[in-house]
Amino acid sequence: MSPVNNDPSNDAAEDRTRPLTRREIRARERFLETQNQEVLPPPVPVHFEPVAVPKPQPAFVPDYAPAAPEATTHAADLHDDGIHGDGNHGEAVRSQEDLQEHPDPAQPEVPLQPVDAVHPIDDTVQPEVEHYDVAHPDDVRHDTLHPDVVEHDAVHSYDVAHDDEFHDLQAHDEGYAHHDPQFDYGVHEEHGAHDLMAAATPAPKVPSKKVRRRRRLVALLLTLTVFVAAVAVGAQFLKPLLGMDKVSDYPGPGTGSVTITVAPGSGPKLVASNLQSQHVIADADSFVAAFTAAGGELSPGDFTFKTEMKNSDAVNVLLGKDSSKVMYFALSAGLRIGESLDAISKGSGIPLSELKALSDSPAQFGVPAQAKNLEGFLAPGEYRFPVGTSAKDILQKLVTATTDELKAQGVTDPAKQYQTITVASIVQAEGGQADYGNVAGAIYNRLKPGNTETNGLIQSDATVTYGLGTKTFHLTDAQKADKGNPYNTYANVGLPVGPIGSPGKTAIDAAAKPTANNYLYWVTINLDTKETKFSSTLAEHLKYVDQYNAWCAANAGRCV
């Protein structure tokens, strides 16, 4: 930089050696307090991007001895207010100016940066600027500012490049003027500063049509993706509500092994619900439809299934069509103990002798003590057991079904249980199913004390033939008069010594809760329909016996 002489007159240079008076110092301070507020230009309304402002640092003042007075400044790069004082300055002022205008060459000079941002000036905070007085006592108005002092303003930092292109950037307002006649003010234009700040703020770029079109396409694709995802999620929530995710049948054949017990009297819906809960079938309703279409009937027993079977395969298990994998047999209501054991042996492969030995020791199965064998306690029905099931387990299953039915009807006393089973076996053999209640009521009427009509005799043909070991509808008078037959209810008062067959659930219920009536006689007049006639007197009963004989004459070979 080239030095600039700030003292146009020699008198002013000479007066620098004169010390300042107290009045001059106060006048100088009042002037600086007024002028420092106008040092920096007001903010220029130029659009710019905000940048980080470095923390203000105090101005650096080198500590060295005063040099020879010189009148050079940095006015060539950054002008002060354009004021040229012509007063006399003291020696102290000259020394301080030398320190500011000629820093120590050994001290590194911090390069100034171009102005990137304009910040509003807070009037409450004054720049930290050294005050220098001019020699003239009354007309001193000039303040010498060093660019470095301005750079370390306590409020904001303004960096100015030391370049000829921007040397006329002003530090005060363009319109400011001081009218002191002793000073000449050179006001510089600020177009350079405006151009500098405008160049430092690039204009925002407008996206091209291609970019805007690409953005619209991406937005459309994102919208479609969100819509499709929302539809997919909504469908998953709606499927259970609409039954869309309901599987009606498994593909089969299934895996594993599941044992399902069908209790006596269970209906297809109950069994289907149990199968579905055990994951044997997929849907109970579709299974019931398949079972009904097959025309099968449920039978009590244990059945072995696989998990996730086809409906048709599960139906075959219940109908015994899968007999190669289970032990299957069927017991009809009214069968005698020998007939029942023979059917079990054939269906299970268990020797008949083994089954008979177990039946002749009934106490181990929990039947009443009066029982001599398991007669009357082997519940009728269809049964399926896993291959390898023991004979005792099979018989216990059938006995438990009968005792459970007695308990369900409120018959819990063992002696009462034995009596009920005996009556039920006679009801099963003597009457049609629709008349079981009335037959049971007539039997109990005959057993009542003081009965003078029959004198306590049940007079059942079925009991006599059981004792004889035969099955016939015709008995001789000798057979009816034989008291040696413990099952002969014509000759022996009261019930026979035990059941005469296996009663079904309906007969057991009728014996446990008979229909109240005043009948003493009954006769089945049609063996096909099991139509039964009831009467209270012997004369009326004989009329119904004639109807039975007429039916037998019309149906040769049936009444033997």
Coordinates of C-alpha atoms in Angstrom, one line a residue:
M1 CA 0.0 0.0 0.0
S2 CA 1.1 3.6 -0.6
P3 CA 1.0 5.9 2.4
V4 CA -1.4 8.8 2.4
N5 CA -0.7 12.0 4.1
N6 CA -3.6 12.8 6.4
D7 CA -2.2 16.3 7.3
P8 CA -2.4 18.8 4.5
S9 CA -0.6 21.6 6.3
N10 CA 2.7 21.9 8.0
D11 CA 1.2 23.7 10.9
A12 CA -0.9 20.7 11.7
A13 CA 2.3 18.6 11.7
E14 CA 4.0 21.0 14.0
D15 CA 1.1 21.2 16.4
R16 CA 1.2 17.5 17.0
T17 CA 3.9 18.0 19.5
R18 CA 1.6 20.2 21.6
P19 CA -0.2 18.3 24.4
L20 CA -4.1 18.4 24.3
T21 CA -5.9 20.3 26.8
R22 CA -8.7 18.8 28.9
R23 CA -11.3 20.7 27.0
E24 CA -10.0 19.4 23.7
I25 CA -10.0 15.9 25.0
R26 CA -13.7 16.2 26.1
A27 CA -14.6 17.8 22.8
R28 CA -12.9 15.0 20.9
E29 CA -14.7 12.3 22.9
R30 CA -18.1 14.0 22.3
F31 CA -17.4 14.1 18.6
L32 CA -16.4 10.4 18.5
E33 CA -19.5 9.3 20.5
T34 CA -21.6 11.0 17.8
Q35 CA -19.6 9.9 14.8
N36 CA -19.0 6.2 15.7
Q37 CA -22.6 5.3 15.1
E38 CA -22.3 6.3 11.5
V39 CA -19.1 4.4 10.8
L40 CA -20.7 1.3 9.2
P41 CA -23.1 1.6 6.3
P42 CA -26.7 0.6 6.9
P43 CA -27.8 -2.9 5.7
V44 CA -28.4 -3.2 2.0
P45 CA -31.6 -5.2 1.2
V46 CA -29.9 -7.9 -0.8
H47 CA -31.0 -11.5 -0.7
F48 CA -28.4 -13.8 0.7
E49 CA -27.9 -17.2 2.4
P50 CA -27.1 -17.1 6.1
V51 CA -23.6 -18.0 7.1
A52 CA -21.9 -18.7 10.3
V53 CA -20.4 -15.6 11.9
P54 CA -17.1 -16.0 13.6
K55 CA -16.9 -15.0 17.3
P56 CA -15.6 -11.4 17.5
Q57 CA -12.1 -11.0 18.7
P58 CA -10.5 -7.9 20.3
A59 CA -8.4 -5.7 18.1
F60 CA -4.7 -6.5 18.1
V61 CA -2.4 -3.6 19.0
P62 CA 1.3 -4.3 18.7
D63 CA 3.4 -3.4 21.6
Y64 CA 6.5 -1.6 20.3
A65 CA 8.1 1.8 20.6
P66 CA 6.7 4.8 18.7
A67 CA 8.2 5.3 15.3
A68 CA 8.9 8.4 13.4
P69 CA 5.7 10.3 12.7
E70 CA 4.3 9.4 9.3
A71 CA 1.1 10.5 7.7
T72 CA 0.3 7.2 5.9
T73 CA -3.0 5.2 6.2
H74 CA -4.7 2.5 4.4
A75 CA -6.9 4.9 2.6
A76 CA -5.8 3.5 -0.7
D77 CA -7.6 0.2 0.1
L78 CA -10.3 1.3 2.6
H79 CA -11.0 5.0 3.0
D80 CA -12.1 6.5 6.3
D81 CA -14.8 9.2 6.3
G82 CA -12.8 11.1 3.7
I83 CA -12.0 13.7 6.3
H84 CA -8.6 15.5 6.1
G85 CA -7.9 17.3 9.3
D86 CA -5.8 20.5 9.2
G87 CA -5.4 21.0 13.0
N88 CA -2.3 20.4 15.0
H89 CA -1.9 16.9 16.6
G90 CA 0.0 16.1 19.7
E91 CA 3.0 13.8 19.9
A92 CA 0.9 11.1 21.6
V93 CA -1.5 11.1 18.6
R94 CA 1.3 10.7 16.2
S95 CA 2.8 7.8 18.0
Q96 CA -0.5 6.0 18.2
E97 CA -1.2 6.5 14.4
D98 CA 2.2 5.0 13.7
L99 CA 1.2 1.9 15.6
Q100 CA -2.0 1.5 13.7
E101 CA -0.8 2.4 10.2
H102 CA 2.5 0.5 10.4
P103 CA 2.1 -2.8 12.2
D104 CA 5.0 -5.0 13.1
P105 CA 6.3 -6.8 10.0
A106 CA 7.0 -9.8 12.2
Q107 CA 3.3 -10.0 13.2
P108 CA 1.4 -12.1 10.6
E109 CA -1.3 -10.2 8.9
V110 CA -4.7 -11.7 8.8
P111 CA -6.2 -11.5 5.3
L112 CA -9.5 -9.9 5.1
Q113 CA -12.3 -11.8 3.4
P114 CA -15.0 -10.5 1.0
V115 CA -18.3 -9.5 2.6
D116 CA -20.6 -12.5 2.5
A117 CA -23.4 -11.3 4.7
V118 CA -24.8 -8.0 5.9
H119 CA -26.1 -7.9 9.4
P120 CA -28.1 -5.2 11.1
I121 CA -26.1 -3.1 13.5
D122 CA -27.1 -3.0 17.1
D123 CA -27.0 0.6 18.1
T124 CA -26.7 -0.4 21.8
V125 CA -23.2 -1.8 21.3
Q126 CA -20.5 0.5 20.2
P127 CA -17.4 -0.7 18.3
E128 CA -14.3 -0.9 20.3
V129 CA -12.3 2.0 18.7
E130 CA -9.4 4.0 20.1
H131 CA -10.1 7.7 20.3
Y132 CA -7.6 10.1 18.9
D133 CA -7.8 13.9 19.3
V134 CA -6.9 16.5 16.8
A135 CA -4.9 19.5 17.8
H136 CA -7.5 22.2 17.4
P137 CA -9.4 22.8 20.6
D138 CA -12.8 23.8 19.2
D139 CA -13.2 22.6 15.7
V140 CA -12.0 19.0 16.1
R141 CA -14.5 16.7 14.4
H142 CA -12.4 14.1 12.7
D143 CA -12.0 10.5 13.8
T144 CA -9.4 8.3 12.4
L145 CA -10.5 4.7 12.0
H146 CA -8.2 1.9 11.2
P147 CA -9.6 -0.9 9.1
D148 CA -8.4 -3.5 11.6
V149 CA -10.4 -1.8 14.3
V150 CA -13.5 -2.0 12.2
E151 CA -12.8 -5.6 11.4
H152 CA -12.9 -6.5 15.1
D153 CA -16.1 -4.8 15.9
A154 CA -17.7 -6.2 19.1
V155 CA -21.1 -6.5 17.3
H156 CA -20.3 -7.8 13.8
S157 CA -17.2 -8.5 11.7
Y158 CA -16.9 -7.0 8.3
D159 CA -14.1 -8.2 6.1
V160 CA -13.0 -6.1 3.2
A161 CA -10.6 -7.3 0.5
H162 CA -7.5 -5.1 0.0
D163 CA -7.9 -4.8 -3.7
D164 CA -8.2 -1.8 -6.0
E165 CA -11.4 -3.1 -7.4
F166 CA -13.2 -2.7 -4.0
H167 CA -11.1 0.1 -2.4
D168 CA -14.0 2.6 -2.4
L169 CA -16.3 0.6 -0.1
Q170 CA -17.4 3.2 2.4
A171 CA -17.6 2.8 6.1
H172 CA -20.4 5.4 6.5
D173 CA -23.7 6.4 5.0
E174 CA -23.6 8.0 1.5
G175 CA -25.9 10.8 2.5
Y176 CA -24.0 11.8 5.7
A177 CA -22.3 15.2 5.6
H178 CA -20.5 17.2 8.2
H179 CA -20.7 21.0 7.8
D180 CA -17.7 22.1 9.8
P181 CA -15.9 24.7 7.6
Q182 CA -12.5 23.6 8.8
F183 CA -12.8 20.1 7.4
D184 CA -13.2 18.9 3.9
Y185 CA -15.2 15.7 3.6
G186 CA -14.7 13.4 0.6
V187 CA -17.8 11.3 0.1
H188 CA -17.2 8.1 -1.9
E189 CA -19.8 6.3 -3.9
E190 CA -21.1 3.0 -2.6
H191 CA -21.8 1.3 -5.9
G192 CA -18.8 -0.9 -5.5
A193 CA -20.0 -2.3 -2.2
H194 CA -23.5 -2.9 -3.6
D195 CA -22.0 -4.8 -6.5
L196 CA -19.8 -6.8 -4.2
M197 CA -22.7 -7.9 -2.1
A198 CA -24.9 -8.6 -5.1
A199 CA -22.2 -10.7 -6.6
A200 CA -21.8 -12.6 -3.3
T201 CA -25.5 -13.7 -3.3
P202 CA -26.2 -16.1 -6.3
A203 CA -29.8 -16.0 -7.7
P204 CA -31.8 -19.2 -7.0
K205 CA -31.9 -21.7 -9.8
V206 CA -35.2 -22.6 -11.3
P207 CA -35.6 -26.4 -12.0
S208 CA -35.9 -27.2 -15.6
K209 CA -39.1 -28.7 -17.1
K210 CA -37.4 -32.1 -17.3
V211 CA -36.6 -32.0 -13.6
R212 CA -40.1 -30.9 -12.7
R213 CA -41.6 -33.7 -14.8
R214 CA -39.3 -36.3 -13.2
R215 CA -40.4 -35.0 -9.7
R216 CA -44.1 -35.3 -10.6
L217 CA -43.5 -38.9 -11.9
V218 CA -41.8 -39.9 -8.7
A219 CA -44.6 -38.3 -6.6
L220 CA -47.2 -40.2 -8.6
L221 CA -45.3 -43.5 -8.2
L222 CA -45.0 -43.0 -4.4
T223 CA -48.7 -42.2 -4.2
L224 CA -49.6 -45.4 -6.1
T225 CA -47.3 -47.5 -3.9
V226 CA -48.9 -46.1 -0.7
F227 CA -52.4 -46.8 -2.1
V228 CA -51.5 -50.4 -3.1
A229 CA -50.0 -51.0 0.3
A230 CA -53.0 -49.6 2.0
V231 CA -55.3 -51.8 0.0
A232 CA -53.2 -54.9 0.8
V233 CA -53.2 -54.2 4.5
G234 CA -56.9 -53.5 4.5
A235 CA -57.6 -56.7 2.8
Q236 CA -55.8 -58.7 5.5
F237 CA -58.0 -57.1 8.2
L238 CA -61.2 -57.6 6.2
K239 CA -60.6 -61.3 5.4
P240 CA -61.4 -62.6 8.8
L241 CA -64.5 -60.4 9.1
L242 CA -65.8 -61.6 5.7
G243 CA -64.7 -65.2 6.1
M244 CA -62.5 -65.0 3.1
D245 CA -59.6 -66.7 4.9
K246 CA -61.6 -69.6 6.1
V247 CA -60.4 -73.0 4.9
S248 CA -63.2 -75.5 4.3
D249 CA -61.0 -78.6 3.9
Y250 CA -57.4 -79.7 4.3
P251 CA -55.6 -81.3 1.3
G252 CA -54.6 -84.3 3.4
P253 CA -53.6 -87.0 4.1
G254 CA -52.5 -85.5 7.4
T255 CA -49.8 -86.3 9.9
G256 CA -49.4 -87.6 13.5
S257 CA -52.0 -89.3 15.6
V258 CA -55.0 -87.9 17.4
T259 CA -57.5 -90.0 19.4
I260 CA -61.0 -88.7 19.6
T261 CA -63.7 -90.2 21.9
V262 CA -67.3 -90.2 20.6
A263 CA -69.5 -90.4 23.7
P264 CA -72.9 -92.2 23.5
G265 CA -75.6 -90.0 22.1
S266 CA -73.1 -87.5 20.5
G267 CA -74.4 -85.8 17.4
P268 CA -72.4 -85.1 14.2
K269 CA -72.1 -81.3 15.1
L270 CA -70.5 -82.0 18.5
V271 CA -68.1 -84.5 17.1
A272 CA -67.2 -82.1 14.2
S273 CA -66.6 -79.3 16.7
N274 CA -64.2 -81.6 18.6
L275 CA -62.4 -82.6 15.5
Q276 CA -61.9 -79.0 14.4
S277 CA -60.6 -78.0 17.9
Q278 CA -58.0 -80.8 17.6
H279 CA -57.0 -79.7 14.1
V280 CA -58.2 -82.9 12.5
I281 CA -60.5 -81.1 10.1
A282 CA -60.5 -77.6 8.8
D283 CA -64.1 -76.7 9.1
A284 CA -66.9 -78.3 11.2
D285 CA -69.7 -77.3 8.9
S286 CA -68.2 -78.7 5.8
F287 CA -67.4 -81.9 7.7
V288 CA -71.0 -82.3 8.8
A289 CA -72.1 -81.9 5.2
A290 CA -69.7 -84.6 4.1
F291 CA -70.7 -87.0 6.9
T292 CA -74.4 -86.5 6.1
A293 CA -73.8 -87.1 2.4
A294 CA -72.1 -90.4 3.2
G295 CA -75.3 -91.5 5.0
G296 CA -73.4 -92.8 8.1
E297 CA -74.5 -92.9 11.7
L298 CA -72.3 -92.1 14.7
S299 CA -71.3 -94.8 17.1
P300 CA -69.6 -94.3 20.5
G301 CA -66.0 -95.3 20.9
D302 CA -62.4 -94.1 20.4
F303 CA -61.3 -93.2 17.0
T304 CA -57.8 -92.5 15.8
F305 CA -57.3 -89.6 13.3
K306 CA -54.4 -87.7 11.8
T307 CA -54.1 -83.9 12.0
E308 CA -55.2 -81.9 9.0
M309 CA -57.1 -84.8 7.3
K310 CA -59.4 -84.5 4.4
N311 CA -63.1 -84.4 5.3
S312 CA -63.7 -87.6 3.3
D313 CA -60.9 -89.5 5.1
A314 CA -62.1 -88.4 8.5
V315 CA -65.7 -89.6 7.6
N316 CA -64.3 -93.0 6.6
V317 CA -62.7 -93.3 10.0
L318 CA -66.0 -92.7 11.8
L319 CA -67.8 -95.1 9.5
G320 CA -65.3 -97.9 10.0
K321 CA -64.1 -97.9 6.4
D322 CA -60.6 -97.5 7.7
S323 CA -60.8 -100.8 9.7
S324 CA -57.3 -101.9 8.7
K325 CA -55.9 -99.3 11.1
V326 CA -58.3 -99.8 14.1
M327 CA -60.2 -102.5 15.9
Y328 CA -63.9 -102.2 15.1
F329 CA -67.0 -104.0 16.3
A330 CA -70.7 -103.1 16.7
L331 CA -73.0 -104.2 19.6
S332 CA -76.8 -104.1 19.1
A333 CA -79.1 -103.2 21.9
G334 CA -80.6 -106.3 23.5
L335 CA -77.6 -108.6 22.8
R336 CA -76.9 -111.1 25.6
I337 CA -73.5 -111.3 27.1
G338 CA -72.3 -114.3 25.0
E339 CA -73.3 -112.5 21.8
S340 CA -71.6 -109.3 22.8
L341 CA -68.3 -111.0 23.7
D342 CA -68.3 -112.9 20.5
A343 CA -68.8 -109.7 18.5
I344 CA -65.9 -108.0 20.4
S345 CA -63.6 -111.0 19.7
K346 CA -64.3 -111.0 16.0
G347 CA -63.8 -107.3 15.7
S348 CA -60.6 -107.0 17.8
G349 CA -59.0 -110.3 17.3
I350 CA -58.9 -110.9 21.0
P351 CA -59.6 -114.6 21.9
L352 CA -63.2 -115.1 23.2
S353 CA -61.9 -117.1 26.1
E354 CA -59.9 -114.1 27.3
L355 CA -62.9 -111.9 27.1
K356 CA -65.2 -114.4 28.9
A357 CA -62.7 -114.8 31.8
L358 CA -62.6 -111.1 32.3
S359 CA -66.4 -110.9 32.1
D360 CA -66.8 -113.6 34.8
S361 CA -64.8 -111.3 37.2
P362 CA -67.0 -108.2 37.1
A363 CA -65.8 -106.6 40.3
Q364 CA -62.7 -105.3 38.7
F365 CA -64.8 -103.1 36.4
G366 CA -66.7 -101.4 39.1
V367 CA -70.2 -102.9 38.7
P368 CA -72.5 -103.7 41.6
A369 CA -71.6 -106.7 43.8
Q370 CA -74.8 -108.6 42.8
A371 CA -73.5 -109.0 39.2
K372 CA -72.2 -112.5 38.4
N373 CA -70.8 -111.2 35.0
L374 CA -70.9 -108.1 32.8
E375 CA -74.4 -108.9 31.5
G376 CA -76.4 -105.7 31.0
F377 CA -73.3 -103.5 31.4
L378 CA -71.8 -103.7 28.0
A379 CA -73.2 -100.6 26.3
P380 CA -74.4 -101.2 22.7
G381 CA -73.0 -99.2 19.8
E382 CA -70.2 -99.1 17.2
Y383 CA -66.6 -99.0 18.6
R384 CA -63.2 -98.4 17.2
F385 CA -60.0 -98.8 19.2
P386 CA -56.4 -98.4 18.2
V387 CA -54.7 -101.7 17.2
G388 CA -53.2 -103.3 20.2
T389 CA -55.7 -102.1 22.8
S390 CA -56.0 -104.6 25.6
A391 CA -59.2 -106.7 26.2
K392 CA -59.6 -105.2 29.7
D393 CA -59.4 -101.6 28.3
I394 CA -62.0 -102.5 25.8
L395 CA -64.5 -104.0 28.3
Q396 CA -63.8 -101.2 30.7
K397 CA -64.7 -98.6 28.1
L398 CA -68.1 -100.3 27.5
V399 CA -68.9 -100.7 31.1
T400 CA -68.0 -97.1 31.9
A401 CA -70.4 -95.9 29.2
T402 CA -73.3 -97.7 31.0
T403 CA -72.5 -96.6 34.5
D404 CA -72.1 -93.0 33.3
E405 CA -75.6 -93.1 31.9
L406 CA -77.0 -94.4 35.2
K407 CA -75.3 -91.6 37.1
A408 CA -76.5 -89.1 34.5
Q409 CA -80.1 -90.3 35.4
G410 CA -79.4 -89.8 39.1
V411 CA -78.9 -93.5 39.9
T412 CA -75.8 -93.7 42.0
D413 CA -76.5 -96.5 44.6
P414 CA -75.0 -99.8 43.4
A415 CA -78.0 -101.9 44.4
K416 CA -80.3 -99.4 42.7
Q417 CA -78.1 -99.5 39.6
Y418 CA -78.4 -103.2 39.4
Q419 CA -82.2 -103.2 39.7
T420 CA -82.5 -100.4 37.0
I421 CA -80.3 -102.3 34.6
T422 CA -82.4 -105.4 35.1
V423 CA -85.7 -103.6 34.4
A424 CA -84.1 -101.8 31.4
S425 CA -83.1 -105.1 29.9
I426 CA -86.7 -106.4 30.2
V427 CA -88.0 -103.2 28.7
Q428 CA -85.5 -103.5 25.8
A429 CA -86.7 -107.0 25.0
E430 CA -90.5 -106.6 25.6
G431 CA -91.5 -103.4 24.0
G432 CA -91.0 -101.0 21.2
Q433 CA -88.8 -98.0 21.7
A434 CA -91.8 -95.6 21.7
D435 CA -93.4 -97.5 24.5
Y436 CA -90.4 -98.0 26.8
G437 CA -91.7 -95.6 29.4
N438 CA -95.1 -97.3 29.7
V439 CA -93.6 -100.8 29.8
A440 CA -91.3 -99.7 32.6
G441 CA -94.3 -98.1 34.5
A442 CA -96.3 -101.4 34.1
I443 CA -93.4 -103.5 35.5
Y444 CA -93.0 -101.3 38.6
N445 CA -96.8 -101.5 39.0
R446 CA -96.6 -105.3 39.2
L447 CA -93.8 -105.1 41.7
K448 CA -95.8 -102.9 44.1
P449 CA -96.9 -104.5 47.4
G450 CA -100.6 -105.3 47.6
N451 CA -100.9 -106.0 43.8
T452 CA -103.8 -108.6 43.8
E453 CA -104.1 -108.6 40.0
T454 CA -100.7 -110.3 39.2
N455 CA -99.6 -110.9 42.8
G456 CA -96.1 -109.5 42.2
L457 CA -95.4 -111.6 39.1
I458 CA -93.9 -109.8 36.1
Q459 CA -94.8 -112.7 33.7
S460 CA -92.3 -111.8 30.9
D461 CA -91.6 -114.4 28.1
A462 CA -88.2 -112.8 27.5
T463 CA -87.0 -113.6 31.0
V464 CA -88.1 -117.2 30.7
T465 CA -86.4 -117.7 27.4
Y466 CA -83.2 -116.1 28.7
G467 CA -83.1 -118.6 31.5
L468 CA -83.7 -121.4 29.0
G469 CA -80.9 -120.2 26.8
T470 CA -83.2 -119.9 23.8
K471 CA -84.9 -117.2 21.8
T472 CA -88.6 -118.0 21.1
F473 CA -92.0 -116.4 21.2
H474 CA -93.8 -119.5 22.2
L475 CA -93.5 -121.1 25.6
T476 CA -95.2 -124.2 26.9
D477 CA -97.1 -124.3 30.1
A478 CA -94.5 -126.5 31.7
Q479 CA -91.8 -124.0 30.9
K480 CA -93.8 -121.2 32.5
A481 CA -94.4 -123.2 35.6
D482 CA -90.8 -124.2 36.1
K483 CA -89.6 -122.4 39.3
G484 CA -86.1 -123.9 38.8
N485 CA -85.5 -121.3 36.1
P486 CA -84.2 -118.3 38.2
Y487 CA -85.2 -116.0 35.3
N488 CA -88.8 -117.5 35.1
T489 CA -91.0 -114.5 36.1
Y490 CA -94.2 -116.6 35.7
A491 CA -93.3 -118.8 38.6
N492 CA -91.0 -116.5 40.7
V493 CA -92.2 -113.2 42.2
G494 CA -90.3 -110.1 41.5
L495 CA -87.4 -109.4 39.2
P496 CA -85.2 -112.1 37.8
V497 CA -81.8 -112.7 39.3
G498 CA -80.1 -110.3 36.8
P499 CA -80.3 -108.5 33.5
I500 CA -81.2 -110.5 30.4
G501 CA -79.3 -108.5 27.9
S502 CA -77.6 -105.1 27.1
P503 CA -80.1 -102.2 27.3
G504 CA -79.6 -99.1 25.3
K505 CA -79.6 -95.6 26.5
T506 CA -83.3 -95.1 25.9
A507 CA -84.3 -98.2 27.8
I508 CA -82.0 -97.2 30.7
D509 CA -83.6 -93.8 30.9
A510 CA -87.0 -95.3 30.9
A511 CA -86.2 -97.7 33.7
A512 CA -84.6 -94.9 35.7
K513 CA -87.6 -92.6 35.2
P514 CA -90.7 -94.7 34.2
T515 CA -93.9 -93.2 32.9
A516 CA -96.6 -93.1 35.6
N517 CA -99.6 -95.2 34.7
N518 CA -102.0 -97.9 36.0
Y519 CA -101.1 -100.6 33.4
L520 CA -100.4 -104.1 34.5
Y521 CA -100.4 -105.9 31.1
W522 CA -98.7 -105.2 27.7
V523 CA -98.3 -107.2 24.5
T524 CA -96.6 -106.4 21.2
I525 CA -99.1 -107.1 18.4
N526 CA -96.7 -106.3 15.5
L527 CA -93.2 -107.5 15.6
D528 CA -92.1 -105.3 12.6
T529 CA -93.4 -102.0 14.0
K530 CA -93.1 -103.0 17.7
E531 CA -96.6 -101.7 18.3
T532 CA -97.5 -102.5 21.9
K533 CA -101.0 -102.6 23.6
F534 CA -101.4 -101.8 27.3
S535 CA -104.3 -102.7 29.6
S536 CA -105.2 -102.8 33.3
T537 CA -107.3 -106.0 33.4
L538 CA -106.7 -109.5 32.2
A539 CA -109.9 -109.6 30.1
E540 CA -108.7 -106.5 28.0
H541 CA -105.3 -108.0 27.8
L542 CA -106.6 -111.3 26.2
K543 CA -108.2 -109.3 23.4
Y544 CA -104.9 -107.8 22.5
V545 CA -103.3 -111.3 22.6
D546 CA -105.8 -112.4 19.9
Q547 CA -104.6 -109.5 17.7
Y548 CA -101.0 -110.7 18.1
N549 CA -102.0 -114.3 17.1
A550 CA -103.8 -112.9 14.0
W551 CA -100.6 -111.1 13.0
C552 CA -98.5 -114.2 13.4
A553 CA -100.9 -116.2 11.3
A554 CA -100.6 -113.5 8.6
N555 CA -96.8 -113.5 8.8
A556 CA -95.8 -117.2 8.8
G557 CA -92.5 -118.0 10.2
R558 CA -92.1 -114.7 12.2
C559 CA -93.6 -115.8 15.5
V560 CA -91.5 -118.8 16.3

